[in-house]
XYZ file of C-alpha atoms in Angstrom:
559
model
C 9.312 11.830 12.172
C 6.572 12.369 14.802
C 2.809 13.013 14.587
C 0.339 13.672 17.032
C -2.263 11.623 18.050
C -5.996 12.329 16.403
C -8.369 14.212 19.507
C -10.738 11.522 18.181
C -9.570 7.675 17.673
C -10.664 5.813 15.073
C -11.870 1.670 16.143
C -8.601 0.543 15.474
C -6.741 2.879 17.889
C -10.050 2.814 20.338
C -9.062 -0.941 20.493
C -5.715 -0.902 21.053
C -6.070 2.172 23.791
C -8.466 -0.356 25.792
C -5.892 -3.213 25.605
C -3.377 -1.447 27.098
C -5.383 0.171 29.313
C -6.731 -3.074 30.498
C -3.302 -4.466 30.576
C -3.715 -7.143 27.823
C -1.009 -5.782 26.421
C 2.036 -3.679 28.027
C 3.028 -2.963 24.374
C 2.195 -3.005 20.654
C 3.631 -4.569 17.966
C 2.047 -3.836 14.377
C 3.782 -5.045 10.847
C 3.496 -3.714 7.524
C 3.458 -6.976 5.493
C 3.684 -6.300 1.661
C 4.371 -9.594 -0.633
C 7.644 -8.535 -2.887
C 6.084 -8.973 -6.147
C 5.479 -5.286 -7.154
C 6.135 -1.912 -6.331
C 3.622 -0.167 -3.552
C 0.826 2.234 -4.697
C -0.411 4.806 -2.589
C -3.087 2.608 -1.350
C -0.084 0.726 0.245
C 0.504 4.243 1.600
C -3.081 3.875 3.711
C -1.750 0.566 5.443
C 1.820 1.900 6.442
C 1.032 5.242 7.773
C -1.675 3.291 10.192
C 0.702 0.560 11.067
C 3.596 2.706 11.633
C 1.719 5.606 12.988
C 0.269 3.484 15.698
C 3.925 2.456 16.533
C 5.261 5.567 16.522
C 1.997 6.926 18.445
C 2.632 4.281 21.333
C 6.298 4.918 21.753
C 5.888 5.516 25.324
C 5.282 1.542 26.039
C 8.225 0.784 23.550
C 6.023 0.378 20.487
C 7.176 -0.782 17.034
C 6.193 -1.751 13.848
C 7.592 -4.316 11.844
C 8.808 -4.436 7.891
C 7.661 -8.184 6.886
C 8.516 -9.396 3.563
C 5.712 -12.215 2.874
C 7.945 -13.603 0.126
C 5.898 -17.610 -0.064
C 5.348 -17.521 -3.824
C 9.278 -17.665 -5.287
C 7.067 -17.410 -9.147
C 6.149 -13.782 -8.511
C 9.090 -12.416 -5.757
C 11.926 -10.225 -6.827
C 14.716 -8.576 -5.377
C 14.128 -5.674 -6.964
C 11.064 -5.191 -5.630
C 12.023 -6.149 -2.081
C 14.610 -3.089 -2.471
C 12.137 -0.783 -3.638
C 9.488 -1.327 -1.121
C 12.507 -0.602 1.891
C 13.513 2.402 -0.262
C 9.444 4.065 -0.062
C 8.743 3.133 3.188
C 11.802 4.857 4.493
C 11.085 7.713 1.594
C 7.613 8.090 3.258
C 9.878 9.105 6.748
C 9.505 5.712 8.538
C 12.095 3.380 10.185
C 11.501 -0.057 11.372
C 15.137 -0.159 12.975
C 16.474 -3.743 13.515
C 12.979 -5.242 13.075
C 12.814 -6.376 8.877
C 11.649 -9.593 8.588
C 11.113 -12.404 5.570
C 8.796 -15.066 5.772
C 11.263 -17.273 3.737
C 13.203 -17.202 7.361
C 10.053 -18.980 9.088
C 10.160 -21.807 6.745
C 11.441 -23.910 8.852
C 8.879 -22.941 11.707
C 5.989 -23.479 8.809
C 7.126 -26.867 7.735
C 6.914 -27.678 11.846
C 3.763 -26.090 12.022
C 2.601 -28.353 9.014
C 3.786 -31.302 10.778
C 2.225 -30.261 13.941
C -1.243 -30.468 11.596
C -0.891 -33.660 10.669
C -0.297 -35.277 13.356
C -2.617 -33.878 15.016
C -5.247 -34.940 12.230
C -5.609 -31.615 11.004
C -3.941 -32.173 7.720
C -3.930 -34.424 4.988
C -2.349 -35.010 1.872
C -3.910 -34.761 -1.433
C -3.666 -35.996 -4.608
C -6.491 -34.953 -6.697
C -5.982 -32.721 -9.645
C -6.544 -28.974 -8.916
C -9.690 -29.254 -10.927
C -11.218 -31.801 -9.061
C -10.038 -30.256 -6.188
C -11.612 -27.030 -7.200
C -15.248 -28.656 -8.287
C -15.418 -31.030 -5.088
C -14.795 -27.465 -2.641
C -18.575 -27.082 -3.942
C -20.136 -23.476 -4.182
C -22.180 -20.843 -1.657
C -25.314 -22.547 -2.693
C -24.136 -26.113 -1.865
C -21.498 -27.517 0.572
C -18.180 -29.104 -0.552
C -17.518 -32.754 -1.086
C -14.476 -34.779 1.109
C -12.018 -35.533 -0.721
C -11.439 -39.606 -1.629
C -7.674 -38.679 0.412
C -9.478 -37.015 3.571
C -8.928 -40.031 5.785
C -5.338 -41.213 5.048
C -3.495 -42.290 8.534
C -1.461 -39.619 10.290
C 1.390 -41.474 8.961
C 0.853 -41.634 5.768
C 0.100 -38.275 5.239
C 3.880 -37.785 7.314
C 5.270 -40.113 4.905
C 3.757 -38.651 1.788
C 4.748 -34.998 3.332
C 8.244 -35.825 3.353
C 8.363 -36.894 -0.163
C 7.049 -33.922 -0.859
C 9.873 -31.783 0.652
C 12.618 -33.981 -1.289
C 11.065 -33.284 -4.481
C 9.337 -36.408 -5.095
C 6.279 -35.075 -6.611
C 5.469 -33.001 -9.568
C 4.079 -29.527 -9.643
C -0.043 -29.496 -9.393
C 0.617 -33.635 -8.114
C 0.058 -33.015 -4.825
C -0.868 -30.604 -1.592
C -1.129 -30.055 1.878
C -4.839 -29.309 3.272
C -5.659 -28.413 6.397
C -8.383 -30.766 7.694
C -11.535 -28.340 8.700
C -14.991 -28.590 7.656
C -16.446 -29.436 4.087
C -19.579 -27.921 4.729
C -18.380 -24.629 6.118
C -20.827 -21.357 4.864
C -17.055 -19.586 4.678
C -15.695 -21.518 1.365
C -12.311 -20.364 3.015
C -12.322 -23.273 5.704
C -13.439 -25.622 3.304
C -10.225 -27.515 3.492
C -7.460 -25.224 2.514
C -4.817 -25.900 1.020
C -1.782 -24.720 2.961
C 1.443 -26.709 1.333
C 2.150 -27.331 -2.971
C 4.826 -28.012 -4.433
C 6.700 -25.799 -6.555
C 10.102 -26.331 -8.221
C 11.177 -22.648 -8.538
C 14.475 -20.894 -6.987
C 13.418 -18.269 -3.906
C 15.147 -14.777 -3.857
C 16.088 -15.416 -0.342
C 16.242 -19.172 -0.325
C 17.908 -20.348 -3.681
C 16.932 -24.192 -3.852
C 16.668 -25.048 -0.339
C 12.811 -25.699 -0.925
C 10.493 -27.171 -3.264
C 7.338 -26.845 -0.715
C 6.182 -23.179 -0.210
C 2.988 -22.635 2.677
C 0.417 -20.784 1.353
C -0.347 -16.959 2.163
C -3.482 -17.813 4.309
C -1.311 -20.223 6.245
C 1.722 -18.280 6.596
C 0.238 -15.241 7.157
C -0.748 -15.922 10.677
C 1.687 -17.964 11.930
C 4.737 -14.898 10.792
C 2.272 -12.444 13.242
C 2.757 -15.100 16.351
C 6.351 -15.816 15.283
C 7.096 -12.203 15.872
C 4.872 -11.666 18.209
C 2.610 -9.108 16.745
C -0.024 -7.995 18.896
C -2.468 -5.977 16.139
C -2.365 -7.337 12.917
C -4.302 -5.017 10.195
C -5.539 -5.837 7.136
C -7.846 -4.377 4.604
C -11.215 -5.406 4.344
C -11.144 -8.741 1.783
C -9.228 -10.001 4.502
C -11.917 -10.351 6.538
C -13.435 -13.540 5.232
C -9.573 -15.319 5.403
C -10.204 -14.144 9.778
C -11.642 -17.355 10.790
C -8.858 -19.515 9.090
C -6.510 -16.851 10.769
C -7.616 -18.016 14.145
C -8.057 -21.609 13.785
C -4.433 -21.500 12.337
C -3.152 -19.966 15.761
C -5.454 -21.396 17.658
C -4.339 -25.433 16.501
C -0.449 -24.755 16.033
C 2.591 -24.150 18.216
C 2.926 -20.503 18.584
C 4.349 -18.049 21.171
C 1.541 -15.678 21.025
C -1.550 -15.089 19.593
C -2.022 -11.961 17.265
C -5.544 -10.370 16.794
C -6.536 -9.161 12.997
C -8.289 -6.477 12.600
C -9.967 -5.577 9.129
C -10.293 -1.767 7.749
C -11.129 -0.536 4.474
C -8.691 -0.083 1.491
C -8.041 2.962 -0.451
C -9.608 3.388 -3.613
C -8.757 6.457 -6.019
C -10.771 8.389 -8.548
C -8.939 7.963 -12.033
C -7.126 4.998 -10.488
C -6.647 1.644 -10.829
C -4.967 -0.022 -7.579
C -3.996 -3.682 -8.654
C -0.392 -4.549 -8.970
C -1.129 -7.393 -11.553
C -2.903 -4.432 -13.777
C 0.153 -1.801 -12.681
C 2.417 -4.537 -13.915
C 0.330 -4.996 -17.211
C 0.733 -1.354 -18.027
C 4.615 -1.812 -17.493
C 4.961 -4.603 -19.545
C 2.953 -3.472 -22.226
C 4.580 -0.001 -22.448
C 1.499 2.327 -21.149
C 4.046 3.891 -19.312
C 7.739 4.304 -18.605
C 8.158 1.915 -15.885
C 6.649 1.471 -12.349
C 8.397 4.951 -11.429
C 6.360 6.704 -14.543
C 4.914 9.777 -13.169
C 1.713 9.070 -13.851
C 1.725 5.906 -11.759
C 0.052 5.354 -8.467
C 3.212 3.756 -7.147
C 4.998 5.526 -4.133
C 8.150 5.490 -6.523
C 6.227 7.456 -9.244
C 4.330 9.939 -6.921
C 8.021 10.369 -5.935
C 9.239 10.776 -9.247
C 6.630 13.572 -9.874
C 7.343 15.568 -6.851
C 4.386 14.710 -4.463
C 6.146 15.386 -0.819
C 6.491 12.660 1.424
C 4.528 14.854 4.444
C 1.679 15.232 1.854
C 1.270 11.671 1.204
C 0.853 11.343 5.153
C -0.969 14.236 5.332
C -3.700 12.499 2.965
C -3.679 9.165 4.548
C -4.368 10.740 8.056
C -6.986 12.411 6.853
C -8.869 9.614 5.070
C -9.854 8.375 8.463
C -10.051 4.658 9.725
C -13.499 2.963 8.787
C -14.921 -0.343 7.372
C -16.692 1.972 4.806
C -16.011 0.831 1.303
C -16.081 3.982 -0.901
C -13.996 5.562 -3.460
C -12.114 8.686 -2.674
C -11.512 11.864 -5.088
C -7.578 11.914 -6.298
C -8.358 15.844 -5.861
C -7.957 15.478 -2.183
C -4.594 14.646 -2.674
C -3.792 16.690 -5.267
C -5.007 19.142 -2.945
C -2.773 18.184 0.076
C 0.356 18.355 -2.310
C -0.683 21.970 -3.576
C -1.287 23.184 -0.040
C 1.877 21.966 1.002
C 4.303 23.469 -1.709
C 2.437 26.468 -1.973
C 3.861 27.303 1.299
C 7.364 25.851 1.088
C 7.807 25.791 -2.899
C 10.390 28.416 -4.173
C 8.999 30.418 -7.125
C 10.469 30.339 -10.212
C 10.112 31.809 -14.490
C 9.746 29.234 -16.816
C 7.970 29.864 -20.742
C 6.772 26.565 -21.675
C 5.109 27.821 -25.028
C 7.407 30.703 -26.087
C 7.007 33.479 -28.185
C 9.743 36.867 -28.644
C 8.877 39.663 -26.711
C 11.403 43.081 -27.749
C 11.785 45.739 -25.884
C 12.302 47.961 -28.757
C 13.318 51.288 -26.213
C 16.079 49.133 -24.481
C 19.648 49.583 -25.505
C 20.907 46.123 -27.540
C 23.889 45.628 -24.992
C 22.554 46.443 -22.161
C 20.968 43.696 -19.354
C 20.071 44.640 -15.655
C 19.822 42.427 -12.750
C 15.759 42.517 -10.849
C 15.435 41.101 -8.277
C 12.005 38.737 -7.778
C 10.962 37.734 -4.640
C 11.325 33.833 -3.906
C 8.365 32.726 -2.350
C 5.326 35.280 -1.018
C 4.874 33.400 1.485
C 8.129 32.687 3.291
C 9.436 36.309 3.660
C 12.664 34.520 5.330
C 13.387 33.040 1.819
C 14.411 36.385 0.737
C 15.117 37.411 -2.979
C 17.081 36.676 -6.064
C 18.658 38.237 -8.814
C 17.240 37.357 -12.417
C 18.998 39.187 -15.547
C 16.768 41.421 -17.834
C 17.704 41.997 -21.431
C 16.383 43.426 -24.672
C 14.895 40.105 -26.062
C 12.829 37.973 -24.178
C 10.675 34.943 -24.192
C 7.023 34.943 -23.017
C 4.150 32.541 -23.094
C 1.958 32.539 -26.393
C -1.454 33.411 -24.408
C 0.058 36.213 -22.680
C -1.001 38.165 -26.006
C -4.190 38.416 -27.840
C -4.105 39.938 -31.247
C -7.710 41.428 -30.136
C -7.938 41.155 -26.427
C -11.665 40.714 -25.068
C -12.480 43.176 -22.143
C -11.739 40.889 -19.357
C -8.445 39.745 -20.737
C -5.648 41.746 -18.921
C -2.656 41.035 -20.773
C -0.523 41.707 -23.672
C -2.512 43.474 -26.682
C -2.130 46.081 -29.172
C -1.471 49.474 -27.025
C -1.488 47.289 -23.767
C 0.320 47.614 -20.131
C 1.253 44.307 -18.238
C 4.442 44.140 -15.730
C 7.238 42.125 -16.291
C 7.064 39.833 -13.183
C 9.903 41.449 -10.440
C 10.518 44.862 -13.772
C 9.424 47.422 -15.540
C 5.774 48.146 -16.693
C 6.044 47.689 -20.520
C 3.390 48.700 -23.447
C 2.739 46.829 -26.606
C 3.720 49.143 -29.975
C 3.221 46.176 -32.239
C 3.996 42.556 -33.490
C 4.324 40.537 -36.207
C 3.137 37.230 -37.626
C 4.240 34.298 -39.769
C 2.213 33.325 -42.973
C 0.256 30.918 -41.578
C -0.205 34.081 -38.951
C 0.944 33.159 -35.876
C 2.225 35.633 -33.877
C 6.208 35.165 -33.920
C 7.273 38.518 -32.207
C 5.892 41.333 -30.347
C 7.314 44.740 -29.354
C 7.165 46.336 -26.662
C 7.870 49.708 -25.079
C 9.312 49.610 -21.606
C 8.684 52.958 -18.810
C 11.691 53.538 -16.849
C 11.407 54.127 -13.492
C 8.468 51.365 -13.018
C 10.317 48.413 -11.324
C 8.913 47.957 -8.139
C 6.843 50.944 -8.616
C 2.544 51.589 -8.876
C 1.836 52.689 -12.724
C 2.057 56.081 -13.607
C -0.758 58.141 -13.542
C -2.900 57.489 -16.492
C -1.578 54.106 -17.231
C -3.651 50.899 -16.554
C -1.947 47.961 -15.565
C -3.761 44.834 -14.100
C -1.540 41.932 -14.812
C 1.989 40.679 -14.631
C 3.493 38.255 -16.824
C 6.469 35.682 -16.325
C 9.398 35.822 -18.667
C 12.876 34.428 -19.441
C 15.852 36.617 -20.946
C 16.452 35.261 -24.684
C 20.050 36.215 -23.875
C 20.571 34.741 -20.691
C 17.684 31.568 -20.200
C 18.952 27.840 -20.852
C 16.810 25.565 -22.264
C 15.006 22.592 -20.815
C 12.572 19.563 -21.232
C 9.376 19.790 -19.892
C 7.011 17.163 -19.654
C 3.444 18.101 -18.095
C 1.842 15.194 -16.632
C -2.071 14.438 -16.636
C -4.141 11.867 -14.991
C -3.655 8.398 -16.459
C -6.836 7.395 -17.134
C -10.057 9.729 -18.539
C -12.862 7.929 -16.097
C -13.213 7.975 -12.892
C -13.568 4.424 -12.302
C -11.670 2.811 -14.778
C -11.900 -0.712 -13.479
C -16.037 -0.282 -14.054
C -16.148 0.505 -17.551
C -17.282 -1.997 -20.093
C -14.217 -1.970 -22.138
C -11.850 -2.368 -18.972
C -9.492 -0.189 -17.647
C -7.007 0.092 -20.669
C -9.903 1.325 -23.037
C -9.901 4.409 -21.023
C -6.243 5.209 -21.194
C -5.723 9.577 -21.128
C -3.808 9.707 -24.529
C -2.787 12.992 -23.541
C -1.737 11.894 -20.362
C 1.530 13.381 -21.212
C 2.899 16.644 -22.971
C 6.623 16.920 -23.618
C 7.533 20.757 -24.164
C 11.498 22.331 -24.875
C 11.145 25.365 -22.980
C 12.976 28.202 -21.515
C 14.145 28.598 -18.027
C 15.687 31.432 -15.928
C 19.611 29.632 -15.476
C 19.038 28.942 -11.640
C 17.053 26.088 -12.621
C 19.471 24.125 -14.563
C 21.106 23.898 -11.016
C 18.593 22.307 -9.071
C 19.451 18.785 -7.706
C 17.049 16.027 -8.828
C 14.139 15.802 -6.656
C 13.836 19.323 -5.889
C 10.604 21.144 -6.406
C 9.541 24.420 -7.576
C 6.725 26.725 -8.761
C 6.946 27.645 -11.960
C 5.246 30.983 -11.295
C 1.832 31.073 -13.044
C 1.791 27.487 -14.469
C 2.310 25.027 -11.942
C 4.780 23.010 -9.712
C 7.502 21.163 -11.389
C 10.182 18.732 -10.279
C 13.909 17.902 -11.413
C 13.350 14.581 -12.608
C 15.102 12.400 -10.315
C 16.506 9.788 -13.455
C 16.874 12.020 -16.199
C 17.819 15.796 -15.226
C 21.549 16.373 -14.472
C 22.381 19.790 -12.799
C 24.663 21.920 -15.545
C 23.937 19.325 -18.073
C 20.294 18.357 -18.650
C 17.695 20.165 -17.617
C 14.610 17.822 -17.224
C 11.448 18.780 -15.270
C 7.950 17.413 -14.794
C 4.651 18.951 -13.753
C 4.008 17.535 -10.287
C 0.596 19.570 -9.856
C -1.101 22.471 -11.747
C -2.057 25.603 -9.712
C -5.614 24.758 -9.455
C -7.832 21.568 -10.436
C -8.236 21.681 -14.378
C -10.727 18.727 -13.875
C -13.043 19.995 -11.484
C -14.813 21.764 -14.168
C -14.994 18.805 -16.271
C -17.098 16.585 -13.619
């Protein structure tokens, strides 16, 4: 995959133009960094198009980007979700080539950085509770207290250190601060803690450890290990910068890395935390974290948003510090802009009702053909097989038709979509009186033809042959949540779950559909574009499809 360069940088890329044009750097390394313990959201989506875009940007002076696993906290970190995160990444069309990394394999270079701390009397060991640890950090009103442990010799703390990488203490017994300033205004360098113990099994590591460094601490020192030159973060990062630099600036590294801060991505009708994703997965909310209606990369994939459209969006966001919130219909918009022009069309009834053509011989059927997509003449035609029975949608026909309504009534013209003109000569309804079947009068010579003189026709209508059309499920996705902001109403997010977030229809579908290979995308002509669910639908077997986007934006009215 390549992409041109924006005509106007953003600060980031401003930067890194002047640091190579000033020969601080003769490349650029950037990382993508996620922690495994979750599957990435489109906001995720932000940070890896910039990281690898720069890369792939900057090719010229052997640029790359790096896939970083920050895998520190073995409570949270899952194999699973190390797999999944490779899978979207590379989904999304990037490659980071020979260059994935774990922090688990720096752990050794951590504990040596630790070490390097203390005996430099820049770490201690401490063995107050986490409470009293917590209440003696003090607030932003008043500074922090020192703790009673502060001043322990180097080789103490080296001695009580060790113990704690046999397994000598307990969980919450002791830690590993980093020896700054109690009184800092930034209640990050107020003595962090950058060691604790924890007795769990790593993904990657098994039982090798019972210390793990903490994020803040590990975070820099995996950027100099692999010699990142840019490392970007989102904007609550910023406040963690300071510790960043004192980290590389008092421990034995082989470069020194420069964060840069930027803002996140925040979506209308979205809620971006993985601890609140995860909640809606464990609770059942949804079917997993590749549900359609998630924000995860996996269920954006799931519903048929294109990989190009994704990047499409995120380049288009632009690179600021600006915290704001972004409308989802932007990239709803991107994905409809996109399949419109490659999506093949296709005739789907989702909400079926009998349509008889009561002038058309009982055994006979006709292959039309119906142009594929209007707007790739190259993609050419197909056949689809007309008989006397058919299926159309329910409001295709009004039992008394206002004037502006142009299809199916009593004594109406519409055009089968690709066939003949046809004229309604009556129906019939059900005791409850729904209308269960409608006749219809077809004019030969019509397919492909303007109406005959006298004959006003200013719609056509999709269809399916009763005799011919397979079945299929149909499940038409909405947005997950019914406000905008979700995480800012009183009640909390899941008070404002969409209950009709999802629809599940059996419909009919013309028979080249039950042959689609999961993943692939369509237009079902007039309604919408659909996707062969990637888990469920089986080609010849189980025909399973969900709504990726509807033609047009059914919310914008509702704002």
């Amino acid at each position: 995959m390549s992409e041109t360069t924006p005509t106007k940088l953003d600060f980031i890329r401003e930067i890194i133009a002047d640091d190579l044009a000033s020969g601080k750097h003769k490349t650029i390394i950037t990382r993508f960094p996620p922690e495994p313990n979750g599957y990435l959201h489109i906001g995720h989506a932000k940070a890896i198009c910039l990281s690898f875009g720069i890369a792939e940007e900057n090719q010229g002076v052997g640029a790359r980007c790096h896939l970083r696993f920050d895998d520190t906290n073995p409570e949270k970190e899952e194999t699973e979700y190390v797999e999944s995160i490779k899978e979207d990444v590379a989904w999304l069309g990037f490659d980071w080539g020979e260059h994935l990394y774990f922090a688990s394999d720096y752990f050794e270079f951590f504990h040596g950085c630790a070490i390097a701390l203390i005996e430099k009397g820049l770490a201690y060991v401490d063995q107050q509770t986490p409470d009293e640890i917590k209440a003696g950090r003090g607030n932003l009103q008043s500074p922090g207290s020192n703790s009673p442990f502060r001043d322990r010799s180097v080789a103490e703390n080296l001695e009580l250190f060790a113990k704690m990488k046999t397994g000598e203490f307990k969980e919450g017994e002791v830690v590993l601060r980093a020896k700054i300033d109690m009184a800092s205004p930034n209640m990050v360098m107020r003595d962090p803690v950058i060691y604790r113990v924890l007795h769990v099994s790593h993904h990657n590591t098994g039982d090798a450890w019972c210390i793990y460094p903490m994020y803040d601490f590990a975070h820099p020192l995996e950027d100099a290990k692999e010699h990142v030159t840019h490392s970007l973060c989102t904007l609550e990062f910023e406040i963690h910068r300071p510790f960043y630099e004192w980290v590389i600036e008092h421990c034995p590294v082989p470069a020194t890395p420069r964060q840069i801060e930027f803002s996140r991505l925040n979506l209308t009708y979205t809620v971006m935390s993985k601890r609140k994703l995860l909640t809606l997965v464990q609770q059942g909310q949804v079917d997993g974290w590749d549900d359609p209606r998630m924000p995860t990369l996996s269920g954006l994939r799931r519903r048929g948003y294109p990989a190009p459209a994704i990047r499409s969006f995120c380049k288009g966001l632009g690179i600021t510090k600006f915290k704001g919130m972004t409308d989802i219909a932007l990239l709803e918009h991107e994905v409809r802009a996109l399949l419109n022009k490659e999506a093949p069309r296709r005739m789907a009834v989702l909400d079926p009702v009998k349509l008889v053509l009561v002038n058309y011989e009982e055994d006979r059927s006709e292959a039309l053909q119906v142009v594929n997509n209007p707007e790739r003449e190259e993609d050419g035609v197909r056949d689809v097989m007309l008989s006397r029975e058919l299926w159309i949608e329910q409001d295709d026909f009004m039992e008394d038709p206002p004037r502006k309504f142009f299809r199916l009534g009593p004594d109406r013209y519409v055009r089968l979509r690709g066939g003949y003109i046809i004229k309604c000569v009556g129906f019939e309804k059900d005791a409850e009186g729904k209308v269960i079947e409608i006749r219809c009068e077809y004019l030969p010579g019509t397919v492909g033809q303007d109406a005959p003189e006298g004959v006003k026709c200013k719609a056509a209508i999709h269809w399916v042959s009763a005799q011919f059309g397979k079945k299929a499920k149909v499940r038409l996705y909405d947005r997950l949540f019914t406000e905008e902001n979700p995480d800012g109403v009183e009640g909390g997010y899941e008070s404002v779950l969409n209950p009709a977030s999802l629809e599940t229809r059996d419909a009919w579908v013309e028979p080249v559909l039950t042959e689609m290979k999961p993943e692939e995308v369509c237009q079902f002509e007039r309604l919408g574009y659909f996707v062969a669910d990637r888990r469920d639908h089986r080609p010849g077997e189980a025909a399973v499809f969900n709504r990726t986007v509807a033609l047009r934006d059914s919310w914008a009215k509702k704002g």
